[in-house]
Amino acid sequence: MKLTSHATHISSPWFVLRCLISMALGRSNQVLQSYRKDRISHLNLEQDLRVLLPQAGPLMFDVGANKGQTLAMFQRIFDKPVIHAFEPNKSLVEKVLSPAHAGGAKVVINAAALGAENGSLTFNECENNELSSFLPMESSAQNPFKDKVVSSSTTVPVWTVDSYVTEHALPQLDLLKIDTQGFDLQVLQGARQQLSAGRISLVMLEINFVPMYVGQPTFGEVDALLREHGYALVDMYEKIYQNNRLAWCTGLYQKC
């Protein structure tokens, strides 16, 4: 009798309506909570960076600065950030980055790349400079940029995060941002000392799920290295989809 009575109750229109209202209110509350400025939203990268780095004067690396897009974002959302930017495209450094930040004591522009070891490498500059990389372009049909041509190749200096931090006697690095078109794992490999010592609070990097460059790391390889050094994935942001699948995004990791 109790089973039958309960089944009749939950199938009644009023009960169903109450459930729907409760669900709607619950979801609305979750959305509202996610947009509170004092907590992680898992939706808005800028908001979450502010929450995770609330202090004034955070120290950060912008590896693969390009035309300064991320650098400008850091200056907008953080309070007096100190930024060391690295860009191997000499033309962008001379014509865009250096003029834009001339005389700025809190921005250091380096015409160099970061990688797994100190030395020099051949850098392939594409007509679309956002696609320039140390790696050759993948010809796979899955690559939306497979037809983009390399306009020139130059030899550029390559340093490591560890050697740069040591040479400049830098303190705790609050944020390491990497966007190097398939070269991100090598940059992390050159930061092993800092990662192992927990001297980098956050790591923000591009993650590719489609084959864009020959030899690019998989998400699993990048994730494994960071987890090996005690970092956990906060979330994935700025997601770009291709054929109903995640193609690339920005991953944000935090030291546990």
Coordinates of N, CA and C in Angstrom, one line a residue:
M1 N 0.8 -1.2 0.0 CA 0.0 0.0 0.0 C 0.9 1.3 0.0
K2 N 1.9 1.3 0.8 CA 2.8 2.5 0.8 C 3.4 2.7 -0.5
L3 N 3.9 1.7 -1.2 CA 4.5 1.8 -2.5 C 3.6 2.4 -3.5
T4 N 2.3 1.9 -3.5 CA 1.3 2.3 -4.4 C 1.0 3.8 -4.1
S5 N 0.8 4.1 -2.9 CA 0.4 5.5 -2.5 C 1.5 6.4 -2.9
H6 N 2.8 6.1 -2.6 CA 3.9 7.0 -2.9 C 4.0 7.2 -4.5
A7 N 3.8 6.1 -5.2 CA 3.9 6.2 -6.7 C 2.8 7.1 -7.2
T8 N 1.6 7.1 -6.6 CA 0.5 7.9 -7.1 C 0.8 9.4 -6.8
H9 N 1.5 9.6 -5.6 CA 1.8 10.9 -5.2 C 2.8 11.6 -6.1
I10 N 3.9 10.9 -6.4 CA 4.9 11.5 -7.3 C 4.5 11.7 -8.7
S11 N 3.4 11.0 -9.1 CA 3.0 11.2 -10.5 C 1.9 12.3 -10.6
S12 N 1.5 12.9 -9.5 CA 0.5 13.9 -9.5 C 1.0 15.1 -10.2
P13 N 0.2 15.9 -10.9 CA 0.6 17.1 -11.6 C 1.3 18.1 -10.6
W14 N 0.7 18.3 -9.4 CA 1.2 19.3 -8.5 C 2.6 18.9 -8.0
F15 N 2.9 17.6 -7.8 CA 4.2 17.2 -7.4 C 5.2 17.4 -8.5
V16 N 4.9 17.1 -9.7 CA 5.7 17.3 -10.9 C 6.1 18.8 -11.0
L17 N 5.0 19.6 -10.9 CA 5.2 21.1 -11.0 C 6.2 21.6 -9.9
R18 N 6.0 21.1 -8.7 CA 6.9 21.5 -7.6 C 8.3 21.1 -7.9
C19 N 8.5 19.9 -8.4 CA 9.9 19.4 -8.8 C 10.5 20.3 -9.8
L20 N 9.7 20.7 -10.9 CA 10.2 21.5 -11.9 C 10.6 22.9 -11.4
I21 N 9.8 23.5 -10.5 CA 10.1 24.8 -10.0 C 11.4 24.7 -9.1
S22 N 11.5 23.6 -8.3 CA 12.7 23.5 -7.5 C 14.0 23.3 -8.3
M23 N 13.8 22.5 -9.4 CA 15.0 22.4 -10.3 C 15.4 23.7 -10.9
A24 N 14.4 24.4 -11.4 CA 14.7 25.7 -12.0 C 15.4 26.7 -11.1
L25 N 14.8 26.8 -9.8 CA 15.4 27.6 -8.8 C 16.8 27.2 -8.5
G26 N 17.0 25.9 -8.4 CA 18.3 25.4 -8.0 C 19.4 25.7 -9.1
R27 N 19.0 25.6 -10.3 CA 19.9 25.9 -11.4 C 20.2 27.4 -11.5
S28 N 19.1 28.2 -11.3 CA 19.3 29.6 -11.3 C 20.3 30.0 -10.2
N29 N 20.1 29.4 -9.0 CA 21.0 29.7 -7.9 C 22.5 29.3 -8.2
Q30 N 22.6 28.2 -8.9 CA 24.0 27.8 -9.3 C 24.6 28.8 -10.2
V31 N 23.8 29.3 -11.2 CA 24.4 30.2 -12.1 C 24.7 31.5 -11.4
L32 N 23.9 32.0 -10.5 CA 24.1 33.2 -9.7 C 25.4 33.0 -8.9
Q33 N 25.5 31.9 -8.3 CA 26.7 31.6 -7.4 C 28.0 31.6 -8.3
S34 N 27.9 31.1 -9.5 CA 29.1 31.0 -10.4 C 29.6 32.4 -10.8
Y35 N 28.7 33.4 -10.7 CA 29.1 34.7 -11.2 C 29.4 35.6 -10.0
R36 N 29.5 35.1 -8.8 CA 29.9 35.9 -7.6 C 31.4 36.2 -7.8
K37 N 31.8 37.4 -7.6 CA 33.1 37.8 -7.9 C 34.2 37.3 -6.9
D38 N 33.7 36.7 -5.8 CA 34.7 36.3 -4.8 C 34.9 34.8 -4.9
R39 N 34.4 34.1 -5.9 CA 34.6 32.7 -6.0 C 34.9 32.2 -7.4
I40 N 35.4 31.0 -7.6 CA 35.7 30.5 -8.9 C 34.4 30.3 -9.7
S41 N 34.3 30.8 -10.9 CA 33.1 30.6 -11.7 C 33.2 29.3 -12.6
H42 N 34.4 28.9 -12.9 CA 34.6 27.8 -13.9 C 34.1 28.2 -15.3
L43 N 33.8 29.4 -15.5 CA 33.2 29.9 -16.8 C 34.0 31.1 -17.3
N44 N 34.4 32.0 -16.4 CA 35.0 33.3 -16.8 C 36.4 33.3 -16.4
L45 N 37.3 33.2 -17.4 CA 38.8 33.1 -17.1 C 39.3 34.3 -16.3
E46 N 38.9 35.5 -16.8 CA 39.4 36.7 -16.1 C 39.0 36.8 -14.7
Q47 N 37.7 36.4 -14.4 CA 37.2 36.4 -13.0 C 37.9 35.4 -12.2
D48 N 38.2 34.3 -12.7 CA 38.8 33.2 -11.9 C 40.3 33.6 -11.7
L49 N 41.0 34.2 -12.6 CA 42.3 34.6 -12.4 C 42.4 35.7 -11.3
R50 N 41.4 36.6 -11.2 CA 41.4 37.6 -10.2 C 41.2 36.9 -8.8
V51 N 40.3 35.9 -8.8 CA 40.0 35.3 -7.5 C 41.3 34.5 -7.0
L52 N 41.9 33.8 -7.9 CA 43.1 33.0 -7.5 C 44.3 33.9 -7.3
L53 N 44.4 35.1 -7.8 CA 45.6 35.9 -7.6 C 45.1 37.3 -7.2
P54 N 44.6 37.5 -6.0 CA 44.0 38.7 -5.5 C 45.0 39.8 -5.1
Q55 N 46.3 39.3 -4.9 CA 47.3 40.3 -4.3 C 47.7 41.3 -5.3
A56 N 48.3 42.4 -4.8 CA 48.8 43.4 -5.7 C 50.2 43.0 -6.1
G57 N 50.6 43.4 -7.3 CA 51.9 43.2 -7.9 C 52.3 41.7 -8.1
P58 N 51.4 40.9 -8.7 CA 51.8 39.5 -9.0 C 52.8 39.5 -10.1
L59 N 53.7 38.5 -9.9 CA 54.8 38.3 -10.9 C 54.4 37.2 -11.9
M60 N 54.5 37.5 -13.2 CA 54.0 36.6 -14.2 C 54.9 36.6 -15.4
F61 N 54.9 35.4 -16.1 CA 55.6 35.2 -17.4 C 54.5 35.1 -18.5
D62 N 54.7 35.9 -19.6 CA 53.9 35.7 -20.8 C 54.8 35.1 -21.9
V63 N 54.7 33.8 -22.0 CA 55.6 33.1 -22.9 C 54.8 32.9 -24.2
G64 N 55.3 33.5 -25.3 CA 54.6 33.5 -26.6 C 53.7 34.7 -26.5
A65 N 54.3 35.9 -26.3 CA 53.5 37.1 -26.1 C 52.8 37.6 -27.4
N66 N 53.3 37.3 -28.6 CA 52.8 37.7 -29.8 C 52.6 39.2 -29.9
K67 N 51.5 39.8 -30.0 CA 51.3 41.2 -30.1 C 50.9 41.9 -28.8
G68 N 51.0 41.1 -27.7 CA 50.7 41.6 -26.4 C 49.2 41.5 -26.0
Q69 N 48.5 40.6 -26.6 CA 47.0 40.4 -26.3 C 46.8 40.0 -24.8
T70 N 47.6 39.0 -24.4 CA 47.4 38.5 -23.0 C 48.0 39.4 -22.0
L71 N 49.1 40.0 -22.4 CA 49.8 41.0 -21.6 C 48.8 42.2 -21.2
A72 N 48.1 42.6 -22.2 CA 47.1 43.7 -22.0 C 46.0 43.2 -21.1
M73 N 45.6 42.0 -21.2 CA 44.6 41.4 -20.3 C 45.1 41.4 -18.9
F74 N 46.3 41.0 -18.7 CA 46.9 40.9 -17.3 C 46.9 42.3 -16.7
Q75 N 47.3 43.3 -17.5 CA 47.4 44.7 -17.0 C 46.0 45.2 -16.7
R76 N 45.0 44.7 -17.3 CA 43.6 45.2 -17.1 C 43.0 44.5 -15.8
I77 N 43.3 43.3 -15.6 CA 42.6 42.6 -14.5 C 43.3 42.5 -13.2
F78 N 44.7 42.7 -13.3 CA 45.5 42.6 -12.0 C 45.9 44.0 -11.6
D79 N 46.2 44.1 -10.3 CA 46.7 45.3 -9.7 C 48.2 45.4 -9.7
K80 N 48.7 46.3 -10.6 CA 50.1 46.5 -10.8 C 50.9 45.2 -11.0
P81 N 50.6 44.4 -12.0 CA 51.3 43.2 -12.3 C 52.7 43.5 -12.8
V82 N 53.7 42.6 -12.5 CA 55.0 42.6 -13.0 C 55.1 41.5 -14.0
I83 N 55.3 41.9 -15.3 CA 55.2 40.9 -16.4 C 56.5 40.8 -17.2
H84 N 57.0 39.6 -17.3 CA 58.2 39.3 -18.2 C 57.6 38.6 -19.4
A85 N 57.7 39.2 -20.5 CA 57.1 38.7 -21.8 C 58.3 38.2 -22.7
F86 N 57.9 37.1 -23.4 CA 58.9 36.4 -24.2 C 58.3 36.2 -25.6
E87 N 58.9 36.7 -26.6 CA 58.4 36.6 -28.0 C 59.6 36.4 -29.0
P88 N 59.7 35.3 -29.7 CA 60.8 35.1 -30.6 C 60.7 35.8 -31.9
N89 N 59.5 36.3 -32.3 CA 59.4 37.1 -33.5 C 59.9 38.5 -33.3
K90 N 61.2 38.7 -33.8 CA 61.9 39.9 -33.6 C 61.1 41.2 -34.1
S91 N 60.4 41.0 -35.3 CA 59.6 42.1 -35.9 C 58.5 42.5 -34.9
L92 N 57.8 41.6 -34.3 CA 56.8 41.9 -33.4 C 57.3 42.6 -32.1
V93 N 58.5 42.2 -31.7 CA 59.1 42.8 -30.5 C 59.5 44.3 -30.8
E94 N 60.1 44.5 -32.0 CA 60.6 45.8 -32.3 C 59.5 46.8 -32.7
K95 N 58.5 46.3 -33.4 CA 57.4 47.2 -34.0 C 56.2 47.3 -33.1
V96 N 55.9 46.3 -32.3 CA 54.7 46.3 -31.5 C 54.9 46.3 -30.0
L97 N 55.6 45.3 -29.5 CA 55.7 45.1 -28.0 C 56.6 46.2 -27.4
S98 N 57.8 46.4 -27.9 CA 58.7 47.3 -27.2 C 58.2 48.8 -27.3
P99 N 57.7 49.3 -28.5 CA 57.1 50.6 -28.5 C 55.9 50.8 -27.5
A100 N 55.1 49.7 -27.4 CA 53.9 49.8 -26.5 C 54.3 49.9 -25.1
H101 N 55.4 49.4 -24.7 CA 55.8 49.3 -23.3 C 57.1 49.9 -23.0
A102 N 57.5 50.9 -23.8 CA 58.8 51.6 -23.6 C 58.7 52.4 -22.3
G103 N 59.7 52.2 -21.5 CA 59.8 53.0 -20.2 C 58.9 52.4 -19.1
G104 N 58.2 51.3 -19.4 CA 57.4 50.6 -18.4 C 58.3 49.7 -17.5
A105 N 58.4 50.1 -16.2 CA 59.3 49.4 -15.3 C 58.7 48.0 -14.9
K106 N 57.4 47.9 -15.1 CA 56.7 46.6 -14.7 C 56.5 45.7 -15.8
V107 N 57.1 46.0 -17.0 CA 57.0 45.1 -18.2 C 58.4 44.9 -18.8
V108 N 58.9 43.7 -18.8 CA 60.2 43.4 -19.4 C 59.9 42.6 -20.7
I109 N 60.4 43.1 -21.8 CA 60.2 42.4 -23.1 C 61.5 41.7 -23.5
N110 N 61.4 40.4 -23.8 CA 62.5 39.6 -24.2 C 62.3 39.1 -25.6
A111 N 63.2 39.4 -26.5 CA 63.2 38.9 -27.9 C 63.8 37.5 -27.9
A112 N 63.1 36.6 -27.3 CA 63.6 35.2 -27.2 C 62.5 34.3 -26.9
A113 N 62.8 33.0 -27.0 CA 61.8 32.0 -26.7 C 62.2 31.3 -25.4
L114 N 61.2 30.5 -24.8 CA 61.6 29.6 -23.7 C 61.3 28.2 -24.2
G115 N 62.2 27.3 -23.7 CA 62.0 25.9 -24.1 C 62.6 25.0 -23.1
A116 N 62.9 23.7 -23.5 CA 63.4 22.7 -22.6 C 64.8 22.9 -22.2
E117 N 65.6 23.6 -23.0 CA 67.0 23.8 -22.7 C 67.5 25.1 -23.4
N118 N 68.6 25.6 -22.8 CA 69.2 26.9 -23.4 C 69.9 26.5 -24.7
G119 N 69.8 27.5 -25.7 CA 70.4 27.3 -27.0 C 69.8 28.1 -28.0
S120 N 69.6 27.6 -29.2 CA 68.9 28.3 -30.3 C 68.2 27.3 -31.1
L121 N 67.1 27.8 -31.8 CA 66.3 26.9 -32.6 C 65.8 27.7 -33.8
T122 N 65.4 27.0 -34.9 CA 64.8 27.7 -36.0 C 63.3 27.9 -35.8
F123 N 62.9 29.2 -35.9 CA 61.5 29.6 -35.7 C 60.9 29.8 -37.0
N124 N 59.7 29.2 -37.3 CA 59.0 29.3 -38.5 C 57.9 30.4 -38.4
E125 N 58.1 31.5 -39.1 CA 57.2 32.6 -39.1 C 56.2 32.5 -40.2
C126 N 54.9 32.4 -39.8 CA 53.8 32.3 -40.8 C 53.3 33.7 -41.1
E127 N 52.6 33.8 -42.2 CA 51.9 35.1 -42.7 C 51.0 35.5 -41.6
N128 N 50.3 34.6 -41.0 CA 49.5 34.9 -39.8 C 50.4 34.6 -38.6
N129 N 50.9 35.7 -38.0 CA 52.0 35.5 -37.0 C 51.5 34.8 -35.7
E130 N 50.2 34.7 -35.5 CA 49.7 33.9 -34.4 C 49.9 32.4 -34.5
L131 N 50.2 32.0 -35.7 CA 50.4 30.6 -36.0 C 51.9 30.2 -36.1
S132 N 52.8 31.1 -35.9 CA 54.2 30.9 -36.0 C 54.7 29.9 -34.9
S133 N 55.6 29.0 -35.2 CA 56.0 27.9 -34.3 C 57.3 27.4 -34.6
F134 N 57.9 26.7 -33.6 CA 59.1 26.0 -33.9 C 58.8 24.6 -34.6
L135 N 57.6 24.2 -34.6 CA 57.2 23.0 -35.2 C 56.6 23.2 -36.6
P136 N 56.8 22.2 -37.5 CA 56.2 22.3 -38.8 C 54.7 22.2 -38.7
M137 N 54.0 22.7 -39.7 CA 52.5 22.7 -39.7 C 52.1 21.2 -40.1
E138 N 51.1 20.7 -39.4 CA 50.6 19.4 -39.6 C 49.7 19.4 -40.9
S139 N 49.8 18.5 -41.8 CA 49.0 18.5 -43.0 C 47.7 17.7 -42.9
S140 N 47.4 17.2 -41.7 CA 46.2 16.5 -41.5 C 44.9 17.3 -41.9
A141 N 43.9 16.5 -42.4 CA 42.7 17.2 -42.8 C 42.0 17.8 -41.6
Q142 N 42.3 17.3 -40.4 CA 41.7 17.8 -39.2 C 42.2 19.2 -38.8
N143 N 43.4 19.6 -39.4 CA 44.0 20.9 -39.1 C 43.4 22.0 -39.9
P144 N 42.7 22.9 -39.3 CA 42.0 24.0 -40.0 C 43.0 25.0 -40.6
F145 N 44.3 24.9 -40.2 CA 45.3 25.8 -40.7 C 46.4 25.1 -41.5
K146 N 46.1 24.0 -42.0 CA 47.0 23.2 -42.8 C 47.6 23.9 -44.0
D147 N 46.8 24.8 -44.6 CA 47.2 25.5 -45.8 C 48.0 26.8 -45.5
K148 N 48.2 27.1 -44.3 CA 48.9 28.4 -44.0 C 50.4 28.2 -44.3
V149 N 51.0 29.1 -44.9 CA 52.3 29.0 -45.4 C 53.3 29.7 -44.4
V150 N 54.5 29.1 -44.4 CA 55.6 29.8 -43.6 C 56.3 30.8 -44.5
S151 N 56.3 32.1 -44.0 CA 56.8 33.2 -44.8 C 58.4 33.3 -44.7
S152 N 58.9 32.9 -43.5 CA 60.3 32.9 -43.3 C 60.7 32.1 -42.1
S153 N 62.0 31.8 -42.0 CA 62.5 31.0 -40.9 C 63.8 31.7 -40.4
T154 N 63.8 31.8 -39.1 CA 65.0 32.5 -38.5 C 65.5 31.7 -37.3
T155 N 66.7 31.9 -36.9 CA 67.3 31.2 -35.8 C 67.2 32.2 -34.6
V156 N 66.6 31.7 -33.5 CA 66.3 32.6 -32.4 C 66.9 32.0 -31.1
P157 N 67.2 32.8 -30.1 CA 67.7 32.3 -28.8 C 66.6 31.7 -28.0
V158 N 66.9 30.6 -27.3 CA 66.0 29.9 -26.5 C 66.6 29.7 -25.1
W159 N 65.8 30.1 -24.1 CA 66.2 30.0 -22.7 C 65.2 29.0 -22.0
T160 N 65.5 28.8 -20.7 CA 64.5 28.0 -20.0 C 63.9 28.9 -18.9
V161 N 62.8 28.5 -18.4 CA 62.2 29.2 -17.2 C 63.1 29.2 -16.1
D162 N 63.7 28.0 -15.8 CA 64.6 27.8 -14.6 C 65.8 28.7 -14.7
S163 N 66.5 28.7 -15.9 CA 67.7 29.6 -16.0 C 67.4 31.0 -15.9
Y164 N 66.2 31.5 -16.5 CA 65.9 32.9 -16.5 C 65.6 33.3 -15.0
V165 N 64.8 32.5 -14.3 CA 64.5 32.8 -12.9 C 65.7 32.9 -12.1
T166 N 66.7 32.0 -12.3 CA 67.9 32.0 -11.5 C 68.8 33.2 -11.9
E167 N 68.9 33.5 -13.1 CA 69.7 34.6 -13.6 C 69.3 35.9 -13.1
H168 N 67.9 36.1 -13.0 CA 67.4 37.4 -12.6 C 66.9 37.4 -11.1
A169 N 67.2 36.3 -10.4 CA 66.9 36.2 -9.0 C 65.5 36.5 -8.7
L170 N 64.6 35.9 -9.4 CA 63.2 36.2 -9.3 C 62.6 35.4 -8.1
P171 N 61.6 36.0 -7.4 CA 60.9 35.3 -6.3 C 59.9 34.4 -6.9
Q172 N 58.9 34.0 -6.0 CA 57.8 33.1 -6.4 C 57.1 33.7 -7.7
L173 N 56.9 32.8 -8.7 CA 56.2 33.2 -9.9 C 54.8 32.9 -9.7
D174 N 53.9 33.9 -9.8 CA 52.5 33.7 -9.5 C 51.8 33.1 -10.7
L175 N 52.2 33.4 -11.9 CA 51.5 32.9 -13.1 C 52.5 32.6 -14.2
L176 N 52.5 31.4 -14.8 CA 53.2 31.1 -16.0 C 52.2 30.9 -17.1
K177 N 52.1 31.8 -18.0 CA 51.3 31.7 -19.2 C 52.1 31.2 -20.4
I178 N 51.6 30.2 -21.1 CA 52.3 29.6 -22.2 C 51.3 29.5 -23.4
D179 N 51.7 30.1 -24.5 CA 50.9 29.9 -25.8 C 52.0 29.9 -26.9
T180 N 52.5 28.8 -27.2 CA 53.6 28.7 -28.1 C 53.4 27.8 -29.3
Q181 N 52.2 27.6 -29.7 CA 51.8 26.8 -30.9 C 52.5 25.4 -30.9
G182 N 52.1 24.6 -30.0 CA 52.6 23.2 -30.0 C 53.9 23.0 -29.2
F183 N 54.5 24.1 -28.7 CA 55.8 24.0 -28.0 C 55.7 24.0 -26.5
D184 N 54.4 23.9 -26.0 CA 54.2 24.2 -24.6 C 54.8 23.2 -23.7
L185 N 54.9 21.9 -24.1 CA 55.5 20.9 -23.2 C 56.9 21.2 -23.0
Q186 N 57.6 21.6 -24.1 CA 59.1 21.9 -23.9 C 59.3 23.1 -22.9
V187 N 58.4 24.0 -22.9 CA 58.5 25.1 -22.0 C 58.4 24.6 -20.6
L188 N 57.4 23.7 -20.4 CA 57.2 23.1 -19.0 C 58.4 22.3 -18.6
Q189 N 59.0 21.6 -19.6 CA 60.2 20.8 -19.2 C 61.3 21.7 -18.8
G190 N 61.4 22.9 -19.3 CA 62.4 23.8 -18.9 C 62.1 24.5 -17.6
A191 N 61.0 24.2 -17.0 CA 60.6 24.8 -15.8 C 60.5 23.8 -14.6
R192 N 61.1 22.6 -14.8 CA 60.9 21.6 -13.9 C 61.4 21.9 -12.4
Q193 N 62.5 22.7 -12.3 CA 62.9 23.0 -11.0 C 61.9 23.9 -10.3
Q194 N 61.4 24.9 -11.0 CA 60.4 25.8 -10.4 C 59.1 25.0 -10.0
L195 N 58.7 24.2 -10.9 CA 57.5 23.4 -10.7 C 57.6 22.4 -9.5
S196 N 58.8 21.8 -9.5 CA 59.0 20.8 -8.4 C 59.1 21.5 -7.0
A197 N 59.6 22.7 -7.0 CA 59.8 23.4 -5.8 C 58.5 24.2 -5.4
G198 N 57.5 24.1 -6.3 CA 56.2 24.8 -6.0 C 56.3 26.3 -6.0
R199 N 57.3 26.8 -6.9 CA 57.5 28.2 -6.9 C 56.8 28.9 -8.1
I200 N 55.8 28.1 -8.7 CA 54.9 28.7 -9.7 C 53.5 28.4 -9.2
S201 N 52.7 29.4 -8.9 CA 51.4 29.2 -8.3 C 50.3 28.7 -9.4
L202 N 50.3 29.3 -10.5 CA 49.3 29.0 -11.6 C 50.0 28.8 -12.9
V203 N 49.5 27.9 -13.7 CA 50.0 27.7 -15.0 C 48.8 27.8 -16.0
M204 N 48.9 28.6 -16.9 CA 47.8 28.9 -17.9 C 48.4 28.6 -19.3
L205 N 47.8 27.7 -20.0 CA 48.4 27.4 -21.3 C 47.4 26.9 -22.3
E206 N 47.7 27.0 -23.6 CA 46.9 26.5 -24.7 C 47.0 25.0 -24.8
I207 N 45.8 24.4 -24.9 CA 45.7 22.9 -25.1 C 45.1 22.6 -26.4
N208 N 45.8 21.9 -27.3 CA 45.3 21.5 -28.6 C 44.8 20.1 -28.6
F209 N 43.6 19.9 -29.1 CA 43.0 18.5 -29.2 C 43.0 18.0 -30.7
V210 N 43.3 18.9 -31.6 CA 43.4 18.6 -33.0 C 44.9 18.7 -33.4
P211 N 45.3 17.8 -34.4 CA 46.7 17.9 -34.8 C 47.0 19.1 -35.6
M212 N 47.6 20.1 -35.0 CA 47.9 21.4 -35.7 C 49.4 21.4 -36.2
Y213 N 50.3 20.8 -35.3 CA 51.7 20.9 -35.6 C 52.3 19.5 -35.5
V214 N 53.3 19.2 -36.3 CA 54.0 17.9 -36.2 C 54.8 17.9 -34.9
G215 N 54.5 16.9 -34.1 CA 55.2 16.7 -32.8 C 54.6 17.4 -31.6
Q216 N 53.4 18.0 -31.8 CA 52.8 18.7 -30.7 C 52.4 17.7 -29.6
P217 N 52.5 18.1 -28.3 CA 52.1 17.1 -27.3 C 50.6 16.9 -27.2
T218 N 50.2 15.8 -26.7 CA 48.8 15.5 -26.4 C 48.4 16.2 -25.1
F219 N 47.2 16.3 -24.9 CA 46.7 16.9 -23.6 C 47.2 16.0 -22.5
G220 N 47.1 14.7 -22.7 CA 47.6 13.7 -21.7 C 49.0 13.9 -21.2
E221 N 49.9 14.2 -22.2 CA 51.3 14.5 -21.9 C 51.5 15.7 -21.0
V222 N 50.8 16.8 -21.4 CA 50.9 18.0 -20.7 C 50.3 17.9 -19.3
D223 N 49.1 17.2 -19.2 CA 48.5 17.0 -17.9 C 49.3 16.2 -17.0
A224 N 49.9 15.1 -17.5 CA 50.7 14.2 -16.7 C 51.9 14.9 -16.1
L225 N 52.6 15.8 -16.9 CA 53.8 16.5 -16.4 C 53.4 17.4 -15.2
L226 N 52.3 18.1 -15.4 CA 51.8 19.1 -14.4 C 51.3 18.3 -13.1
R227 N 50.6 17.2 -13.3 CA 50.2 16.4 -12.2 C 51.3 15.8 -11.4
E228 N 52.4 15.4 -12.2 CA 53.6 14.9 -11.6 C 54.2 15.8 -10.6
H229 N 54.1 17.1 -10.9 CA 54.7 18.2 -10.0 C 53.7 18.8 -9.1
G230 N 52.5 18.1 -8.9 CA 51.6 18.6 -7.9 C 50.6 19.7 -8.3
Y231 N 50.3 19.7 -9.6 CA 49.3 20.7 -10.1 C 48.0 20.0 -10.5
A232 N 46.9 20.7 -10.2 CA 45.6 20.2 -10.6 C 44.9 21.2 -11.5
L233 N 44.1 20.6 -12.4 CA 43.4 21.4 -13.4 C 42.2 22.1 -12.7
V234 N 42.2 23.4 -12.8 CA 41.1 24.2 -12.3 C 39.9 24.1 -13.3
D235 N 40.2 24.3 -14.6 CA 39.2 24.2 -15.6 C 39.7 24.5 -16.9
M236 N 38.9 24.3 -18.0 CA 39.3 24.7 -19.3 C 38.4 25.9 -19.8
Y237 N 39.0 26.9 -20.4 CA 38.3 28.1 -20.8 C 38.5 28.4 -22.3
E238 N 37.8 29.4 -22.7 CA 37.9 29.8 -24.1 C 37.9 28.7 -25.1
K239 N 36.9 27.8 -25.0 CA 36.9 26.6 -25.8 C 36.4 26.9 -27.2
I240 N 37.2 26.3 -28.2 CA 36.9 26.4 -29.6 C 36.5 25.0 -30.1
Y241 N 35.4 24.9 -30.8 CA 34.9 23.6 -31.3 C 35.0 23.5 -32.8
Q242 N 35.2 22.3 -33.2 CA 35.3 22.0 -34.6 C 34.6 20.6 -34.9
N243 N 33.6 20.6 -35.8 CA 32.8 19.4 -36.0 C 32.3 18.8 -34.8
N244 N 31.7 19.7 -33.9 CA 31.1 19.2 -32.7 C 32.0 18.6 -31.6
R245 N 33.3 18.9 -31.8 CA 34.3 18.4 -30.9 C 35.2 19.5 -30.4
L246 N 35.7 19.4 -29.2 CA 36.6 20.4 -28.7 C 37.9 20.4 -29.4
A247 N 38.3 21.5 -30.0 CA 39.5 21.6 -30.9 C 40.7 22.1 -30.1
W248 N 40.5 23.2 -29.4 CA 41.5 23.8 -28.5 C 40.9 24.7 -27.5
C249 N 41.6 25.0 -26.4 CA 41.1 25.8 -25.3 C 42.3 26.3 -24.5
T250 N 42.0 27.0 -23.5 CA 43.0 27.5 -22.5 C 42.8 26.7 -21.2
G251 N 43.8 26.0 -20.8 CA 43.8 25.3 -19.5 C 44.4 26.1 -18.4
L252 N 43.8 26.0 -17.2 CA 44.3 26.7 -16.1 C 44.6 25.7 -14.9
Y253 N 45.9 25.6 -14.5 CA 46.3 24.7 -13.4 C 46.7 25.5 -12.2
Q254 N 46.5 24.9 -11.0 CA 46.9 25.5 -9.8 C 47.7 24.5 -9.0
K255 N 48.8 25.0 -8.3 CA 49.6 24.2 -7.4 C 48.7 23.7 -6.2
C256 N 48.7 22.4 -6.0 CA 47.9 21.8 -4.9 C 48.5 22.2 -3.5

